[in-house]
XYZ file of C-alpha atoms in Angstrom:
657
model
C 129.971 -91.032 76.069
C 129.794 -89.693 72.430
C 127.812 -91.532 69.709
C 131.035 -92.500 68.025
C 132.343 -93.940 71.337
C 129.098 -96.016 71.703
C 129.345 -97.425 68.135
C 133.126 -98.240 68.648
C 132.268 -100.050 71.964
C 129.507 -102.017 70.334
C 131.786 -103.005 67.315
C 134.504 -104.099 69.847
C 132.009 -106.178 71.802
C 130.795 -107.880 68.531
C 134.426 -108.625 67.529
C 134.950 -110.440 70.741
C 131.774 -112.566 70.544
C 133.511 -115.189 68.377
C 136.233 -115.462 71.027
C 133.629 -116.184 73.639
C 132.553 -119.188 71.653
C 135.756 -120.729 72.916
C 134.470 -120.131 76.343
C 137.787 -118.850 77.476
C 139.155 -115.428 78.068
C 142.077 -114.476 75.728
C 144.877 -114.887 78.348
C 143.414 -118.232 79.442
C 143.325 -119.453 75.882
C 146.961 -118.367 75.369
C 147.984 -120.110 78.560
C 146.137 -123.350 77.480
C 147.875 -123.390 74.049
C 151.187 -122.944 75.718
C 150.608 -125.740 78.093
C 149.421 -127.933 75.245
C 152.393 -127.323 73.111
C 154.789 -127.828 76.122
C 152.987 -131.083 77.108
C 152.964 -132.470 73.567
C 156.628 -131.570 72.995
C 157.645 -133.305 76.137
C 155.588 -136.386 75.435
C 157.196 -136.667 71.993
C 160.760 -136.245 73.483
C 160.067 -138.810 76.277
C 158.477 -141.281 73.699
C 161.642 -140.811 71.451
C 163.982 -141.442 74.490
C 162.038 -144.554 75.258
C 162.282 -145.908 71.783
C 165.920 -144.979 71.682
C 166.486 -147.374 74.679
C 164.052 -150.172 73.879
C 163.340 -150.020 70.195
C 160.502 -148.736 68.035
C 157.051 -150.285 67.467
C 155.703 -150.813 63.996
C 157.021 -148.085 61.703
C 153.470 -147.020 60.614
C 152.195 -147.010 64.288
C 155.173 -144.945 65.571
C 155.743 -142.449 62.671
C 152.152 -141.759 62.137
C 151.595 -141.024 65.850
C 154.610 -138.714 66.097
C 153.611 -136.833 62.812
C 150.136 -136.330 64.123
C 151.378 -134.827 67.336
C 153.693 -132.574 65.293
C 150.843 -131.488 63.233
C 148.804 -130.572 66.293
C 151.887 -128.533 67.624
C 152.098 -126.882 64.247
C 148.400 -125.796 64.143
C 148.653 -124.484 67.785
C 151.938 -122.722 67.353
C 151.931 -121.321 63.808
C 148.731 -119.278 63.134
C 146.770 -119.441 59.861
C 147.327 -115.856 59.290
C 150.121 -113.985 60.986
C 148.424 -110.524 61.047
C 144.719 -109.787 61.068
C 142.117 -108.180 63.152
C 140.650 -109.552 66.294
C 137.588 -110.872 64.629
C 139.543 -112.824 61.810
C 142.027 -114.172 64.387
C 139.132 -115.506 66.476
C 137.760 -117.183 63.295
C 141.147 -118.772 62.504
C 141.559 -120.051 66.081
C 138.155 -121.888 65.640
C 139.386 -123.282 62.356
C 142.616 -124.274 64.019
C 140.569 -126.185 66.624
C 138.627 -128.175 63.885
C 142.054 -128.960 62.054
C 143.350 -130.259 65.348
C 140.192 -132.405 66.010
C 140.492 -133.683 62.465
C 144.187 -134.817 63.085
C 143.029 -136.486 66.466
C 140.219 -138.295 64.825
C 142.120 -139.693 61.832
C 145.018 -140.775 64.148
C 142.557 -142.443 66.425
C 141.000 -144.166 63.355
C 144.489 -145.580 62.576
C 145.392 -146.727 66.070
C 142.084 -148.138 67.432
C 142.249 -151.183 65.044
C 145.811 -150.762 63.780
C 146.390 -154.363 62.777
C 143.436 -154.236 60.409
C 144.379 -150.931 59.129
C 147.823 -152.120 58.354
C 146.256 -155.309 56.666
C 144.439 -153.004 54.241
C 147.604 -151.856 52.465
C 147.026 -152.370 48.795
C 143.252 -152.367 48.965
C 142.142 -149.225 50.977
C 138.382 -148.743 51.831
C 136.410 -145.730 50.909
C 136.931 -144.412 54.582
C 140.596 -145.051 54.306
C 140.683 -143.046 51.100
C 138.599 -140.128 52.442
C 140.575 -139.835 55.586
C 143.826 -140.435 53.981
C 143.034 -137.510 51.562
C 142.089 -135.120 54.454
C 145.301 -136.131 56.277
C 147.416 -135.235 53.137
C 145.514 -131.949 53.056
C 146.355 -131.209 56.661
C 150.080 -131.820 56.149
C 149.992 -129.541 53.197
C 148.418 -126.752 55.366
C 151.011 -127.498 57.965
C 153.658 -127.078 55.453
C 152.266 -123.806 54.328
C 152.315 -122.554 57.821
C 155.638 -123.764 59.065
C 157.923 -124.052 55.902
C 156.405 -121.663 53.418
C 154.657 -121.497 50.147
C 157.386 -122.778 47.953
C 157.544 -126.256 49.718
C 153.698 -126.198 49.898
C 153.338 -125.786 46.135
C 156.088 -128.294 45.290
C 154.425 -130.864 47.536
C 150.884 -130.131 46.321
C 152.074 -130.153 42.670
C 154.035 -133.437 42.715
C 151.296 -135.304 44.668
C 148.544 -133.677 42.696
C 149.870 -134.296 39.150
C 149.534 -138.141 39.827
C 145.799 -137.572 39.659
C 145.547 -135.416 36.519
C 148.837 -136.485 34.652
C 146.706 -137.352 31.572
C 145.828 -133.593 31.306
C 149.434 -132.279 31.789
C 152.270 -131.996 29.244
C 156.066 -132.272 28.893
C 157.745 -134.622 31.295
C 154.573 -134.604 33.689
C 152.405 -136.454 31.064
C 151.280 -139.955 31.764
C 148.592 -142.266 32.878
C 146.649 -140.883 36.019
C 146.152 -142.663 39.255
C 143.034 -143.070 41.261
C 142.711 -141.300 44.625
C 142.502 -144.471 46.403
C 145.935 -145.562 44.897
C 147.617 -142.376 45.867
C 146.294 -142.504 49.324
C 147.419 -146.147 49.513
C 150.941 -145.414 48.389
C 151.418 -142.096 50.419
C 149.438 -142.538 53.648
C 149.310 -146.386 54.262
C 152.920 -147.262 53.289
C 156.474 -146.344 54.053
C 156.981 -144.773 50.535
C 155.195 -141.496 50.995
C 154.634 -139.534 54.200
C 156.503 -142.012 56.233
C 159.431 -142.615 53.993
C 163.155 -142.039 54.340
C 162.962 -138.180 55.454
C 160.472 -138.663 58.171
C 161.953 -141.828 59.217
C 165.469 -140.193 59.594
C 164.047 -137.472 61.552
C 161.889 -139.450 63.973
C 164.584 -142.049 64.462
C 167.990 -140.380 64.341
C 167.375 -136.554 64.563
C 165.232 -136.299 67.594
C 167.674 -138.069 69.930
C 170.434 -135.685 68.889
C 168.184 -132.569 69.087
C 167.579 -133.691 72.701
C 171.194 -134.095 73.319
C 171.996 -130.637 71.730
C 169.117 -128.926 73.766
C 170.588 -130.332 76.967
C 173.988 -129.130 76.053
C 172.815 -125.735 75.424
C 170.693 -125.629 78.542
C 173.793 -126.606 80.549
C 175.693 -123.512 79.231
C 177.919 -125.225 76.562
C 177.413 -122.167 74.355
C 179.131 -119.848 76.619
C 181.954 -122.260 77.317
C 182.482 -122.643 73.621
C 182.670 -118.972 73.125
C 185.025 -118.448 76.025
C 187.411 -121.179 74.828
C 187.435 -119.659 71.250
C 188.052 -116.204 72.473
C 190.882 -117.465 74.570
C 192.515 -119.042 71.663
C 191.951 -116.376 69.017
C 191.375 -113.207 70.882
C 194.896 -111.741 70.341
C 194.962 -112.583 66.583
C 194.333 -110.266 63.779
C 190.389 -110.241 63.572
C 190.492 -112.195 66.785
C 186.776 -111.580 67.711
C 185.651 -112.663 64.270
C 187.937 -115.782 64.477
C 186.490 -116.482 67.830
C 182.981 -116.472 66.138
C 184.115 -118.988 63.598
C 185.711 -121.356 66.126
C 182.870 -121.216 68.589
C 180.191 -121.646 66.010
C 182.053 -124.545 64.597
C 182.205 -126.055 68.055
C 178.504 -125.385 68.551
C 177.805 -126.697 65.232
C 179.178 -130.118 66.137
C 176.091 -130.641 68.336
C 173.497 -128.241 67.005
C 173.120 -129.012 63.400
C 170.910 -125.846 62.882
C 172.252 -122.713 61.124
C 169.684 -120.377 62.849
C 169.987 -122.190 66.173
C 173.623 -121.699 65.911
C 173.361 -118.091 65.244
C 171.127 -117.485 68.176
C 173.256 -119.762 70.514
C 176.473 -118.076 69.808
C 175.714 -114.814 68.063
C 174.163 -113.417 71.137
C 177.762 -113.216 72.584
C 180.026 -113.021 69.417
C 178.241 -110.347 67.560
C 178.247 -107.773 70.405
C 181.893 -108.588 71.008
C 182.831 -107.927 67.409
C 180.874 -104.722 67.365
C 182.513 -103.563 70.572
C 186.033 -104.052 68.995
C 185.112 -101.897 66.048
C 183.451 -104.286 63.516
C 180.724 -102.944 61.355
C 177.311 -104.561 62.522
C 176.684 -106.026 59.000
C 180.208 -107.495 59.086
C 179.826 -108.882 62.524
C 176.384 -110.475 61.618
C 177.684 -111.845 58.334
C 180.722 -113.639 60.047
C 178.316 -115.244 62.496
C 175.822 -116.395 59.729
C 178.629 -117.980 57.671
C 180.189 -119.500 60.647
C 176.838 -120.867 61.979
C 175.719 -122.210 58.704
C 178.808 -124.550 58.470
C 177.485 -126.352 61.716
C 175.083 -128.191 59.547
C 178.033 -130.087 57.709
C 180.274 -130.185 60.657
C 180.657 -133.783 62.195
C 179.731 -135.499 64.448
C 176.141 -134.002 64.770
C 175.477 -132.587 61.216
C 171.981 -131.209 60.263
C 168.821 -133.180 59.810
C 169.647 -133.619 56.131
C 172.798 -135.594 56.879
C 170.754 -138.484 58.372
C 168.556 -138.619 55.330
C 171.771 -138.616 53.278
C 173.183 -141.471 55.136
C 169.843 -143.343 54.377
C 169.845 -142.570 50.821
C 173.394 -143.852 50.471
C 172.658 -146.875 52.709
C 175.725 -146.338 54.822
C 176.174 -146.026 58.616
C 176.104 -142.504 59.816
C 179.485 -143.062 61.519
C 180.972 -143.713 58.136
C 179.395 -140.627 56.491
C 180.768 -138.189 59.030
C 184.352 -139.403 58.163
C 183.531 -138.665 54.454
C 182.165 -135.311 55.337
C 185.069 -134.289 57.692
C 187.408 -132.737 55.131
C 184.841 -130.703 53.188
C 183.542 -129.384 56.484
C 187.147 -128.458 57.594
C 187.693 -126.813 54.301
C 184.588 -124.645 54.654
C 185.949 -123.261 57.948
C 189.526 -123.008 56.570
C 188.081 -120.865 53.663
C 186.007 -118.778 56.114
C 189.095 -118.309 58.361
C 191.153 -117.100 55.367
C 188.395 -114.617 54.246
C 187.926 -113.224 57.827
C 191.657 -112.901 58.257
C 192.251 -111.080 55.017
C 189.086 -108.750 55.414
C 190.375 -107.822 58.829
C 193.874 -107.005 57.523
C 192.183 -104.989 54.609
C 190.003 -103.056 57.057
C 192.562 -102.587 59.721
C 190.472 -104.169 62.379
C 191.997 -104.445 65.761
C 192.247 -107.555 68.076
C 191.229 -107.883 71.709
C 193.315 -106.203 74.404
C 195.269 -108.572 76.625
C 192.982 -108.009 79.619
C 189.945 -108.963 77.441
C 191.042 -112.299 76.681
C 190.464 -115.021 79.147
C 193.050 -117.847 79.871
C 192.594 -121.174 78.069
C 193.804 -123.554 80.889
C 191.360 -122.284 83.599
C 188.436 -122.436 81.144
C 189.397 -126.164 80.346
C 189.841 -126.962 84.005
C 186.538 -125.306 85.091
C 184.164 -126.465 82.277
C 186.114 -128.771 80.005
C 183.974 -131.671 81.150
C 181.263 -130.388 78.768
C 183.478 -131.709 75.836
C 183.243 -135.398 77.321
C 179.846 -136.026 75.644
C 181.237 -134.982 72.326
C 184.029 -137.638 72.668
C 181.425 -140.253 73.614
C 179.478 -139.624 70.419
C 182.558 -139.759 68.261
C 183.844 -142.900 69.896
C 180.521 -144.750 69.798
C 180.053 -143.814 65.998
C 183.585 -144.784 65.101
C 183.296 -147.858 66.875
C 180.310 -149.033 64.723
C 177.556 -148.781 67.133
C 174.168 -147.321 66.117
C 173.581 -143.647 65.709
C 170.611 -143.786 68.282
C 172.717 -145.223 70.918
C 175.588 -142.567 70.359
C 172.915 -139.732 71.052
C 171.332 -141.642 73.960
C 174.541 -142.425 75.718
C 175.933 -138.953 75.257
C 172.840 -137.532 76.718
C 172.973 -139.962 79.790
C 176.637 -138.943 80.028
C 175.965 -135.230 79.994
C 173.106 -135.084 82.646
C 175.208 -136.162 85.595
C 178.129 -133.924 84.354
C 175.874 -130.815 84.565
C 175.791 -131.286 88.340
C 179.436 -130.829 88.836
C 178.959 -126.997 88.880
C 176.176 -124.804 90.010
C 175.999 -122.677 86.757
C 175.545 -125.733 84.654
C 173.238 -127.776 86.976
C 169.955 -128.836 85.331
C 166.958 -128.377 87.716
C 163.667 -129.914 86.923
C 162.500 -126.682 84.986
C 165.659 -126.676 82.796
C 165.347 -130.502 82.330
C 161.753 -130.228 81.007
C 162.600 -127.009 79.045
C 165.396 -128.876 77.183
C 162.984 -131.635 76.079
C 160.428 -129.139 75.082
C 162.969 -127.033 73.056
C 164.193 -129.953 71.167
C 160.683 -130.819 69.899
C 159.735 -127.199 69.267
C 162.864 -126.915 67.042
C 161.821 -130.129 65.343
C 158.396 -129.042 64.091
C 159.301 -127.261 60.954
C 161.912 -129.852 60.080
C 159.376 -132.745 60.597
C 156.829 -130.963 58.570
C 159.152 -130.209 55.756
C 160.381 -133.878 55.781
C 156.627 -135.020 55.477
C 156.133 -132.712 52.568
C 159.360 -133.990 51.117
C 157.888 -137.514 51.320
C 154.975 -136.239 49.115
C 157.471 -135.013 46.583
C 159.353 -138.255 46.640
C 156.171 -140.216 46.165
C 155.079 -138.076 43.233
C 158.510 -138.090 41.510
C 158.995 -141.983 42.095
C 155.467 -143.074 41.056
C 155.258 -140.944 37.919
C 158.893 -141.360 36.821
C 159.388 -137.609 36.620
C 162.730 -137.992 38.383
C 164.331 -140.096 35.721
C 162.993 -138.013 32.923
C 164.267 -134.818 34.735
C 167.694 -136.413 34.925
C 167.655 -137.085 31.230
C 166.597 -133.453 30.423
C 169.427 -132.003 32.630
C 171.798 -134.312 30.859
C 170.603 -133.190 27.366
C 170.799 -129.520 28.326
C 174.213 -129.808 29.625
C 175.160 -131.963 26.661
C 177.080 -134.270 29.014
C 179.443 -131.547 30.228
C 180.000 -132.318 33.897
C 181.005 -128.840 35.090
C 177.786 -127.412 33.299
C 175.612 -129.931 35.034
C 177.195 -129.083 38.268
C 176.378 -125.410 37.838
C 172.818 -126.284 37.012
C 172.412 -128.392 40.187
C 174.092 -125.522 42.237
C 171.744 -122.912 40.667
C 168.820 -125.201 41.423
C 169.698 -125.928 45.019
C 170.420 -122.203 45.730
C 167.133 -120.960 44.238
C 165.127 -123.642 46.161
C 167.031 -122.504 49.244
C 165.532 -119.081 49.021
C 162.318 -120.536 50.622
C 163.200 -123.720 52.014
C 165.192 -125.320 54.822
C 168.215 -127.303 54.136
C 166.454 -130.718 54.517
C 163.821 -129.872 51.930
C 166.420 -128.460 49.501
C 168.586 -131.619 49.720
C 165.713 -133.946 49.360
C 164.209 -132.060 46.357
C 167.605 -131.836 44.564
C 168.718 -135.321 45.342
C 165.533 -136.752 43.943
C 165.475 -134.586 40.861
C 169.145 -133.892 39.906
C 171.334 -136.458 41.693
C 170.578 -139.009 39.141
C 171.752 -136.789 36.317
C 175.101 -136.514 38.030
C 175.233 -140.181 38.447
C 174.485 -140.724 34.878
C 177.819 -138.807 34.055
C 179.901 -141.055 36.194
C 179.737 -139.148 39.438
C 179.446 -141.463 42.323
C 176.418 -141.452 44.667
C 178.514 -140.266 47.365
C 179.822 -137.361 45.566
C 176.384 -136.498 43.934
C 174.515 -136.606 47.228
C 177.135 -134.640 49.133
C 177.056 -132.005 46.268
C 173.363 -131.586 46.660
C 173.527 -131.563 50.509
C 176.327 -129.010 50.635
C 174.500 -126.557 48.531
C 171.370 -127.023 50.634
C 173.324 -125.835 53.468
C 174.953 -122.922 51.678
C 171.483 -121.574 50.696
C 171.022 -120.385 54.320
C 173.568 -117.398 53.507
C 172.438 -116.776 49.935
C 170.488 -113.672 49.313
C 167.765 -112.694 48.772
C 166.316 -115.000 51.335
C 169.093 -115.890 53.781
C 167.690 -117.183 56.923
C 170.966 -117.356 58.888
C 171.915 -114.035 57.802
C 168.616 -112.446 58.703
C 168.813 -113.967 62.168
C 172.362 -112.562 62.730
C 171.125 -109.168 61.469
C 168.415 -109.206 64.063
C 171.129 -109.724 66.876
C 173.586 -107.161 65.201
C 170.608 -104.632 64.791
C 171.517 -103.906 61.219
C 169.976 -104.259 57.747
C 169.235 -107.891 56.855
C 169.955 -107.621 53.199
C 173.350 -105.854 53.674
C 174.132 -108.487 56.134
C 173.141 -111.259 53.661
C 175.244 -109.653 50.851
C 178.202 -109.257 53.149
C 177.758 -112.957 54.253
C 177.635 -114.001 50.585
C 180.926 -112.144 49.843
C 182.711 -113.635 52.881
C 181.514 -117.192 52.285
C 181.988 -117.053 48.536
C 185.258 -119.092 48.613
C 183.306 -121.891 50.265
C 181.092 -122.147 47.188
C 183.853 -123.887 45.189
C 184.426 -126.761 47.786
C 181.642 -129.121 46.305
C 183.324 -128.766 42.823
C 186.546 -129.703 44.397
C 185.351 -133.001 45.915
C 183.478 -133.899 42.751
C 186.576 -133.532 40.737
C 188.905 -134.691 43.578
C 187.266 -137.491 45.291
C 190.285 -137.695 47.603
C 188.807 -134.983 49.638
C 186.005 -137.408 50.429
C 188.577 -139.979 51.454
C 188.304 -141.743 48.392
C 192.020 -142.777 47.657
C 195.285 -143.424 49.247
C 196.280 -141.445 52.375
C 199.135 -139.640 50.725
C 196.669 -138.555 47.876
C 194.194 -137.449 50.494
C 196.824 -135.408 52.330
C 198.229 -133.811 49.130
C 194.780 -133.022 47.883
C 193.884 -131.434 51.198
C 197.022 -129.229 51.344
C 196.487 -128.134 47.747
C 192.906 -127.351 48.429
C 193.844 -125.221 51.613
C 196.409 -123.234 49.465
C 193.922 -122.934 46.682
C 191.251 -121.583 49.171
C 193.612 -119.011 50.573
C 194.426 -117.738 47.076
C 190.644 -117.640 46.233
C 189.830 -115.720 49.416
C 192.572 -113.257 48.339
C 190.619 -112.911 45.169
C 187.196 -112.467 46.625
C 188.480 -110.116 49.453
C 190.842 -108.078 47.316
C 193.751 -108.417 49.815
C 196.815 -110.582 49.890
C 199.827 -110.604 52.286
C 199.845 -106.942 53.361
C 198.335 -104.951 50.619
C 195.237 -104.508 48.560
C 195.043 -105.718 45.064
C 193.234 -104.357 42.042
C 190.514 -106.016 39.696
C 193.174 -107.507 37.359
C 195.239 -109.057 40.109
C 192.082 -110.480 41.549
C 191.215 -112.127 38.260
C 194.714 -113.583 38.004
C 194.476 -114.921 41.488
C 191.065 -116.430 40.980
C 192.651 -118.325 37.943
C 195.493 -119.477 40.039
C 193.175 -120.705 42.849
C 191.148 -122.723 40.291
C 194.392 -124.287 38.962
C 195.275 -125.427 42.565
C 191.709 -126.545 43.259
C 191.569 -128.626 40.203
C 193.168 -132.091 41.041
C 196.556 -133.078 39.455
C 200.073 -132.313 40.362
C 200.983 -130.300 37.390
C 198.032 -127.881 37.581
C 198.933 -127.472 41.312
C 202.339 -126.514 40.630
C 201.460 -124.130 37.845
C 198.680 -122.463 40.117
C 201.146 -122.292 43.066
C 203.873 -120.710 40.909
C 201.520 -118.208 39.484
C 200.134 -117.223 42.909
C 203.716 -116.754 44.263
C 204.686 -114.751 41.315
C 201.709 -112.385 41.687
C 202.425 -111.912 45.455
C 206.219 -111.026 44.876
C 205.349 -108.888 41.850
C 202.779 -106.969 43.902
C 205.077 -106.624 46.770
C 207.864 -105.305 44.551
C 205.636 -102.856 42.732
C 204.310 -101.297 46.094
C 207.729 -101.605 47.741
C 206.301 -102.587 51.013
C 206.707 -106.299 51.370
C 206.437 -106.555 55.094
C 204.634 -103.417 56.104
C 201.752 -104.088 58.515
C 198.118 -102.970 57.873
C 197.028 -100.158 60.026
C 195.549 -101.433 63.331
C 196.870 -105.031 62.885
C 197.842 -106.927 65.887
C 201.417 -107.873 66.645
C 200.234 -111.485 66.551
C 199.720 -111.851 62.745
C 198.276 -115.176 62.070
C-alpha cells in the first residue's frame, strides 16, 4: 500500500472514532433512530386518540408532554447540519443526544412533582428559571432545524427583546423584564409556548391528521383522482381540471399544500405531461390546486383551527364562513386553466383513457362516507374532536370492504406514524409562534405596530390591505402557513379592525394570504414539490403557478369589501355577490391569461378586462352592471374585429366547457 493510501486509511479511522463513542455501528444507529421516531410518533398518536375519547388532563401536563416528544423527534429526524463530513456529523449526533437528554430531564422535572410545579406559577424558583430558559432555547433550535431561520429569528427577537427593551428603540423600547418573569409567562403558563397555537394543534389538528393519514393509506387519493378524471377527462384541459378537482377533494381532508401535491400530483402531473402539457405547467396547476386544500372545508389547514380559537367560534361555524372563498379560489383556478388550455390548444383525454364515473362510485364511493360524517357532526354542533374521532372510527371498518383498501397492522401503524411525522414542523412552528405572541402581548408591540400601519396608510383601507398582503407574502417566503397567519394576525389584524373591518374579515384575510404564500416565488414550497414530481425547473414552475393563481389573489379583497361572501347578509345578497364574483373572476382570468372566448387578446384589452373585473368584484349593483356591460362589449368588439366569433382553438376538444 502506498504512503498516501496509509495516511488516508489512518484519517478515515480517526474520523470514525467519534462515531464509536456512540457504541453503535452506523447502520445500527440509523436503525435505532428510525425505531425511536416511529415509536414516539405512534405514542403521540395513540395518546391523542385516547384524549379525544376520554378528555385531556391538565393543559400544562398534556401540552408540555406532547411538545417535549415532538422536540425529541425533531432532534432525531432533522440534523443540526444538513451536509458535512463524517467527523462533523458524528459530533452533531453527540450534540443531538445531549439535546434529547436535556428535553427528557426538563420534562421529567416538570412531571415528577407536577402539582408543585403548577403551584409555583407566578413565583418560579431559580431552578425553574434556569430549566425554563434552557427549554426555550431548545424550542428555538428545533425551530431553526424544522421551520427555518426566518421563524427562528422572529421568535428569538420577540422573546429576547423583553429582556433588553430598555436598550432598544422605536416601538420596541420599554421597561425590561427579568428572566424569571419571562420564563414564568412563557413556560409555566398557557400564554406562551402552550398558548392558542400549540393548544389548537394538539387538541384539534392531530385527530384530523390521523384521519387524513388513514384515508390516504386506504387509497383515497387514487379514488379522488379517478373520480375527477371520469368527470373532466373529456373537457378542454381535462387532465388539468382533473388535477384541480382531485386536489380540492383531497384538500377536504389533508389540509397540507405539500402533502396534497405529493398525494395527488404523483398521478395527475404525469397524466398532464402524457397528454402534451409542459412539465412546468403541469407542476404549476397541481401546486395551485393543492394549495387551496388549506382553505377547503371541512378539514382546513392547521392555521384554521387557530383561526377559530382566535375568533372564539366553533370550528363548524368557521367552515361555513370559509366555504364561499374556498369555492371562489377553485372557480378562479378552473377559469385560468380552461383559458390557458384554450390559448395553448391543449388536447383532452381520449375516450378510452377516461374511466366511467358510476363504476368508480359503486366500487369505492364508500370512501366518501367519513367526509359526510365529519360535515354532519360539525354542522350539528358537536365538537371538532368528536368529528375527527368518529370519522376515523367509521373509516377503519370501511377499508376492509375491498382488498386494495384494507388496512393491515403495518398500514395501521404507518398511518399513525405518518400523521405525527407530518405534525413535527407544524407543532414546532406553533411553539415558536407562541413565543412571538408572548413577546408581542407583553411588550405591547402589537398595538403600536397596528397604530404605525394605520399612520402609514393614512386610514385608507385598500392601502392597509395591500400592506398586510405584502407582509404575509414576504413572511411566506420562509414560513409555513400556520406561522404566517399567527404572525400577521398578531401584528396587523388589529390595524384592520381599527379601520372598521370585522374580526372575521381581518383574520380570514391574514389566513388566506398565509395560504397563498405556498405558491408565491421566490420560495414557493408547493411549487417546488410539484416541480420535483414534474422533473422541471422549480423557479419556472413557481412563476407559472403564480401566473395561473393570480386571479385568486383578489379574493380576500372581495370578502373584505363584500362581507356577503362570508355569509354576512341576507341569502339573496349572498347569492348575487357570489354570481357577480364568479363572473368577475372569469374576466380577471381572461386578463391574466390573455385569452377570452376563442381568441387571444392584446395588452390594451387585458388592461380593460382587468378594469371590468374590478368593477364586478367591487360590491354594488351599479358597479356590477357597468363592469359586466364593459366585459360584454370587449368580447363582442374583439370577436367582430377578428371576424371569428365561434372558431375553435386548435386542438380544442368537442366538449368545450
